[in-house]
Short mmCIF file of C-alpha atoms and ligand atoms in Angstrom, two decimals:
data_model
loop_
_atom_site.label_atom_id
_atom_site.label_comp_id
_atom_site.label_asym_id
_atom_site.label_seq_id
_atom_site.Cartn_x
_atom_site.Cartn_y
_atom_site.Cartn_z
CA MET A 1 -3.23 20.70 6.99
CA SER A 2 -6.16 18.43 8.34
CA ARG A 3 -6.67 14.73 7.47
CA LYS A 4 -8.16 13.73 4.46
CA SER A 5 -11.55 11.83 4.72
CA LEU A 6 -13.89 10.24 3.23
CA TYR A 7 -16.22 13.60 2.31
CA ASP A 8 -13.07 14.76 0.29
CA LEU A 9 -12.60 12.13 -1.47
CA TYR A 10 -16.31 12.27 -2.45
CA GLN A 11 -16.39 15.70 -2.92
CA MET A 12 -13.08 15.09 -5.35
CA LYS A 13 -14.96 12.68 -7.31
CA ALA A 14 -17.87 14.77 -7.47
CA LYS A 15 -15.68 17.86 -8.81
CA GLY A 16 -13.79 15.36 -11.47
CA GLU A 17 -10.34 15.93 -9.40
CA LYS A 18 -8.08 12.46 -9.62
CA ILE A 19 -7.37 10.88 -6.36
CA ALA A 20 -3.94 9.92 -6.38
CA TRP A 21 -3.00 6.78 -4.13
CA LEU A 22 -0.10 4.46 -3.30
CA THR A 23 0.70 1.56 -1.63
CA LEU A 24 3.84 2.00 0.68
CA TYR A 25 4.59 0.61 4.08
CA ASP A 26 7.20 2.44 6.23
CA TYR A 27 7.26 5.91 8.05
CA PRO A 28 9.79 7.56 6.07
CA SER A 29 7.88 6.52 2.95
CA ALA A 30 5.11 7.75 4.27
CA GLN A 31 6.36 10.86 4.97
CA PHE A 32 7.63 11.38 1.56
CA GLY A 33 4.06 10.67 0.48
CA GLN A 34 2.56 13.23 2.35
CA ALA A 35 4.33 15.92 1.71
CA ALA A 36 4.61 15.03 -2.51
CA GLY A 37 0.34 15.31 -1.81
CA LEU A 38 -0.76 11.99 -2.00
CA ASP A 39 -4.87 12.06 -1.21
CA MET A 40 -4.66 8.17 -0.12
CA ILE A 41 -2.48 5.57 1.42
CA LEU A 42 -2.73 1.77 1.15
CA VAL A 43 -0.93 -0.56 3.31
CA GLY A 44 -1.45 -3.36 0.93
CA ASP A 45 -0.45 -7.05 1.83
CA SER A 46 1.85 -6.36 -1.49
CA LEU A 47 3.90 -6.16 1.70
CA GLY A 48 4.76 -9.98 1.86
CA MET A 49 6.65 -9.32 -1.77
CA CYS A 50 8.21 -5.82 -1.87
CA VAL A 51 9.08 -6.01 2.08
CA TYR A 52 9.42 -10.05 3.14
CA GLY A 53 10.77 -11.35 -0.20
CA TYR A 54 7.66 -14.16 0.40
CA ASN A 55 6.56 -15.47 -3.58
CA GLY A 56 3.09 -13.60 -3.09
CA THR A 57 1.05 -12.40 -0.18
CA ALA A 58 -0.86 -15.48 1.04
CA ALA A 59 1.42 -15.91 3.71
CA VAL A 60 1.32 -12.17 5.36
CA THR A 61 -0.01 -11.89 8.75
CA MET A 62 -2.58 -9.33 10.37
CA GLU A 63 0.33 -8.50 12.28
CA GLN A 64 2.48 -7.31 9.79
CA CYS A 65 -0.24 -4.85 8.09
CA LEU A 66 -0.71 -3.50 11.39
CA GLY A 67 3.01 -2.80 12.26
CA HIS A 68 3.48 -1.35 9.27
CA ALA A 69 0.13 0.72 8.87
CA GLU A 70 0.67 1.95 12.19
CA ALA A 71 4.13 3.09 10.85
CA VAL A 72 2.71 4.72 8.16
CA ARG A 73 -0.07 6.47 9.79
CA ARG A 74 3.31 8.29 11.68
CA GLY A 75 4.57 9.39 8.99
CA ALA A 76 1.27 10.35 7.32
CA PRO A 77 -0.61 11.78 9.65
CA ASP A 78 -2.86 14.03 6.91
CA VAL A 79 -3.69 11.31 4.03
CA TYR A 80 -6.30 9.11 4.07
CA LEU A 81 -5.32 5.50 4.92
CA VAL A 82 -6.28 2.35 3.95
CA GLY A 83 -5.43 -1.15 6.30
CA ASP A 84 -5.33 -4.08 3.60
CA LEU A 85 -7.07 -7.24 4.95
CA PRO A 86 -4.74 -10.23 4.64
CA PHE A 87 -5.32 -13.58 3.43
CA LEU A 88 -7.38 -15.91 5.72
CA SER A 89 -8.12 -12.66 8.15
CA TYR A 90 -11.84 -12.38 6.77
CA GLN A 91 -12.65 -15.61 4.50
CA THR A 92 -13.43 -17.65 8.04
CA SER A 93 -16.24 -15.42 9.67
CA GLU A 94 -18.30 -12.33 9.81
CA ALA A 95 -16.71 -12.02 13.27
CA GLU A 96 -13.14 -12.58 12.41
CA ALA A 97 -13.58 -10.03 9.20
CA VAL A 98 -15.34 -7.39 11.98
CA TYR A 99 -12.52 -7.59 14.35
CA ASN A 100 -9.71 -7.59 12.07
CA ALA A 101 -10.90 -4.71 10.25
CA GLY A 102 -11.68 -2.83 13.45
CA MET A 103 -8.01 -3.23 14.30
CA PHE A 104 -6.64 -1.19 11.51
CA LEU A 105 -9.06 1.37 13.16
CA LYS A 106 -8.10 0.95 16.69
CA LYS A 107 -4.22 0.02 16.18
CA ALA A 108 -3.10 2.40 13.14
CA ASP A 109 -5.96 4.98 13.31
CA ALA A 110 -6.56 3.91 9.58
CA ASP A 111 -9.54 5.45 7.94
CA ALA A 112 -10.55 2.71 5.81
CA VAL A 113 -10.05 -1.34 5.29
CA LYS A 114 -10.11 -3.27 1.70
CA LEU A 115 -10.67 -6.49 0.90
CA GLU A 116 -10.92 -8.47 -1.79
CA GLY A 117 -13.60 -9.86 -3.90
CA GLY A 118 -16.99 -9.89 -5.00
CA VAL A 119 -20.67 -11.18 -4.64
CA ARG A 120 -18.79 -14.06 -2.60
CA VAL A 121 -17.86 -11.57 -0.21
CA ALA A 122 -20.48 -8.98 -0.10
CA ASN A 123 -21.41 -10.53 3.42
CA ARG A 124 -18.31 -9.35 4.78
CA VAL A 125 -18.32 -6.16 3.30
CA LYS A 126 -21.69 -5.63 5.36
CA ALA A 127 -20.91 -6.72 8.56
CA ILE A 128 -18.07 -4.49 8.45
CA SER A 129 -20.06 -1.42 7.28
CA GLU A 130 -22.55 -2.51 9.56
CA ALA A 131 -19.54 -1.96 12.62
CA GLY A 132 -19.07 1.54 11.52
CA ILE A 133 -16.02 0.82 8.92
CA ALA A 134 -15.24 2.14 5.80
CA VAL A 135 -15.12 -0.64 2.91
CA CYS A 136 -12.83 -0.69 -0.24
CA GLY A 137 -13.63 -3.32 -2.22
CA HIS A 138 -11.34 -4.76 -4.81
CA ILE A 139 -12.67 -7.00 -7.23
CA GLY A 140 -10.95 -8.45 -10.91
CA LEU A 141 -7.29 -9.39 -10.40
CA THR A 142 -7.84 -10.68 -6.86
CA PRO A 143 -4.03 -11.08 -6.35
CA GLN A 144 -4.99 -13.93 -2.35
CA SER A 145 -7.00 -15.76 -5.02
CA SER A 146 -4.54 -16.07 -8.36
CA GLY A 147 -4.01 -19.75 -7.54
CA GLN A 148 -8.01 -20.00 -8.69
CA LEU A 149 -7.67 -17.33 -11.49
CA GLY A 150 -4.40 -18.74 -12.80
CA GLY A 151 -1.83 -16.61 -12.19
CA HIS A 152 -1.52 -13.14 -11.71
CA LYS A 153 -3.28 -12.54 -14.95
CA ALA A 154 -5.38 -9.31 -16.33
CA GLN A 155 -8.93 -10.22 -15.80
CA GLY A 156 -12.56 -9.89 -17.82
CA ARG A 157 -11.15 -9.65 -21.58
CA THR A 158 -14.42 -12.14 -22.25
CA ALA A 159 -17.86 -10.21 -22.59
CA GLU A 160 -19.15 -13.25 -20.16
CA ALA A 161 -15.72 -12.56 -17.55
CA ALA A 162 -16.44 -8.67 -17.79
CA LYS A 163 -20.02 -9.29 -17.02
CA LEU A 164 -18.98 -10.86 -13.87
CA ILE A 165 -16.61 -7.99 -12.77
CA LEU A 166 -19.56 -5.82 -12.82
CA GLU A 167 -21.80 -7.95 -11.11
CA ASP A 168 -19.20 -7.70 -8.19
CA ALA A 169 -19.12 -4.24 -8.73
CA TRP A 170 -22.87 -4.24 -8.24
CA ALA A 171 -22.52 -6.38 -5.14
CA ILE A 172 -19.94 -4.51 -3.28
CA GLU A 173 -21.84 -1.47 -3.58
CA LYS A 174 -25.15 -2.63 -2.64
CA ALA A 175 -23.33 -4.38 0.59
CA GLY A 176 -22.34 -0.99 1.57
CA ALA A 177 -18.59 -0.17 0.78
CA LYS A 178 -17.63 3.33 -0.06
CA LEU A 179 -14.43 2.61 -2.18
CA LEU A 180 -13.74 0.47 -4.83
CA LEU A 181 -10.35 -0.80 -6.29
CA VAL A 182 -10.48 -2.23 -9.80
CA GLU A 183 -7.02 -4.08 -10.72
CA ALA A 184 -5.98 -5.50 -13.98
CA VAL A 185 -9.48 -5.11 -16.12
CA PRO A 186 -10.04 -3.62 -20.23
CA PRO A 187 -10.45 -0.16 -20.11
CA GLU A 188 -14.12 -1.26 -21.30
CA VAL A 189 -14.67 -2.92 -17.74
CA THR A 190 -13.67 0.02 -15.47
CA GLU A 191 -15.40 2.51 -17.18
CA ALA A 192 -19.01 0.73 -17.39
CA ILE A 193 -18.40 -0.02 -13.54
CA HIS A 194 -17.67 3.26 -13.21
CA ARG A 195 -20.67 4.49 -15.10
CA THR A 196 -23.19 2.27 -13.26
CA LEU A 197 -21.54 2.94 -9.54
CA SER A 198 -22.19 6.11 -7.66
CA ILE A 199 -18.90 5.23 -5.02
CA PRO A 200 -15.81 6.25 -6.00
CA VAL A 201 -13.64 4.11 -8.26
CA LEU A 202 -10.18 3.56 -8.25
CA GLY A 203 -8.01 1.78 -10.83
CA ILE A 204 -4.85 -0.19 -10.99
CA GLY A 205 -4.56 -1.51 -14.60
CA GLY A 206 -7.56 -0.85 -15.63
CA GLY A 207 -7.56 2.40 -17.82
CA GLY A 208 -8.21 5.97 -16.80
CA ALA A 209 -11.83 5.64 -16.91
CA CYS A 210 -12.47 6.21 -13.25
CA ASP A 211 -11.74 8.33 -10.05
CA GLY A 212 -7.97 7.94 -9.43
CA GLN A 213 -5.22 5.80 -9.44
CA VAL A 214 -3.35 3.62 -7.26
CA LEU A 215 0.14 1.64 -7.89
CA ILE A 216 2.88 0.68 -5.70
CA LEU A 217 5.71 2.42 -4.39
CA SER A 218 8.00 -0.20 -4.68
CA ASP A 219 7.62 -0.85 -8.12
CA ILE A 220 7.10 3.35 -9.04
CA ILE A 221 10.75 3.92 -7.80
CA GLY A 222 12.31 0.73 -9.18
CA GLN A 223 13.21 -0.92 -6.20
CA PHE A 224 10.89 -4.13 -6.17
CA GLN A 225 12.47 -6.17 -8.89
CA ALA A 226 11.31 -9.64 -9.12
CA PHE A 227 8.70 -8.63 -12.09
CA THR A 228 7.21 -5.16 -13.29
CA PRO A 229 3.27 -5.62 -14.16
CA LYS A 230 2.73 -4.02 -17.29
CA PHE A 231 0.28 -1.09 -16.14
CA VAL A 232 3.44 0.09 -13.80
CA LYS A 233 4.70 3.43 -14.97
CA LYS A 234 8.37 3.54 -13.40
CA TYR A 235 9.58 6.96 -12.27
CA ALA A 236 12.87 6.40 -10.38
CA ASN A 237 15.72 3.49 -10.45
CA VAL A 238 16.33 3.45 -6.56
CA ALA A 239 17.79 -0.39 -6.86
CA GLU A 240 20.53 1.45 -9.21
CA ILE A 241 21.18 4.07 -6.57
CA ILE A 242 21.20 2.30 -3.80
CA THR A 243 23.46 -0.43 -4.73
CA LYS A 244 25.71 1.94 -6.13
CA ALA A 245 25.85 3.62 -2.56
CA ILE A 246 26.40 0.47 -0.67
CA ALA A 247 29.18 -0.48 -3.26
CA GLU A 248 30.87 2.99 -2.80
CA TYR A 249 30.65 2.56 1.07
CA VAL A 250 32.31 -1.02 1.28
CA ARG A 251 35.08 0.40 -1.12
CA ASP A 252 35.83 3.49 1.14
CA VAL A 253 35.68 0.36 4.32
CA LYS A 254 37.65 -1.30 2.13
CA ASP A 255 40.24 0.91 1.27
CA GLY A 256 40.88 2.87 4.58
CA GLN A 257 38.77 6.07 2.78
CA PHE A 258 36.06 6.14 5.72
CA PRO A 259 36.11 6.75 8.19
CA ALA A 260 37.79 10.23 7.39
CA ALA A 261 38.65 12.85 10.57
CA GLU A 262 35.15 14.76 9.89
CA HIS A 263 33.66 11.23 10.72
CA THR A 264 35.51 11.20 14.35
CA TYR A 265 34.43 12.45 17.71
CA GLY A 266 37.69 14.44 19.60
CA MET A 267 38.38 14.89 23.13
CA LEU A 268 37.38 17.52 25.60
CA PRO A 269 39.79 20.51 25.58
CA GLY A 270 43.04 18.66 27.52
CA GLU A 271 41.54 15.00 27.80
CA ALA A 272 43.61 13.67 25.01
CA GLU A 273 46.89 14.53 27.21
CA LYS A 274 45.29 12.84 30.29
CA PHE A 275 43.98 10.09 28.79
CA ARG A 276 47.66 9.34 27.19
CA GLN A 277 49.48 9.56 30.42
CA MET A 278 46.61 7.25 31.50
CA ILE A 279 47.66 4.02 28.68
CA PRO A 280 50.55 1.49 29.91
O1 KIV B 1 -1.84 -4.97 -1.64
C1 KIV B 1 -1.60 -4.45 -2.49
O2 KIV B 1 -0.87 -3.36 -2.59
C2 KIV B 1 -2.83 -4.12 -3.17
C3 KIV B 1 -2.36 -3.06 -4.59
C4 KIV B 1 -2.31 -4.35 -5.60
C5 KIV B 1 -3.15 -1.77 -4.78
O3 KIV B 1 -4.00 -4.62 -2.96
#
């Protein structure tokens, strides 16, 4: 199989074939994701909460995102990979935004980068796009500015707020973004964005009226336990499975049930007897 390209994603949109996208952070998950048929993977700054145990995404660094993106690319060589620009990696200047975006391509062989914001980051989207890098915009609920938004809350629930989000979408497409993610908005807003844009529109918590969906692996397999957003559908409870396995291991060690003979190495033929004679 060859790597999924932006062209393939546009073809899927044209045919009405939904794009399946997931945030994940490590090599084994990436292998599972590719084997399961994901079209896209995001190495999201949500890794701050799901991997590092931070309260939010603000503390996440470029180094962390790049390290995880490199591991994910090794596990999923054929999936369209998006690197998430963390807080302060693109806000400070156009030059820094272009440099950091480029690092995802250089170090992790990513296909695109994602950054949060609408009208106010359109110039950054333009600068990164003009450097030849595919950009995915991210509007609606933008977790890096959750302090300004009053927390992790749904956005665009009044007509006036919805219109501003629509204007964000138009600005991001006009600035050259190739993809757009819309988070936690009413379905009417997603539908209006999808209808008035020509680039693929992906949703998380925005209903189904768009070209595809993204969720976070740690949420859908029940691994991240601090909170579960309303829009998450859970497909497994690995926290329970892992905790049970560890508890059984602890019990086996304490009871002397582990290790059993099959978990040990035998000496080579005749060597055990020789060894016994060497022991005082
Ligand atoms: O960081 C992340 O995982 C995200 C999701 C909300 C898609 O941006």
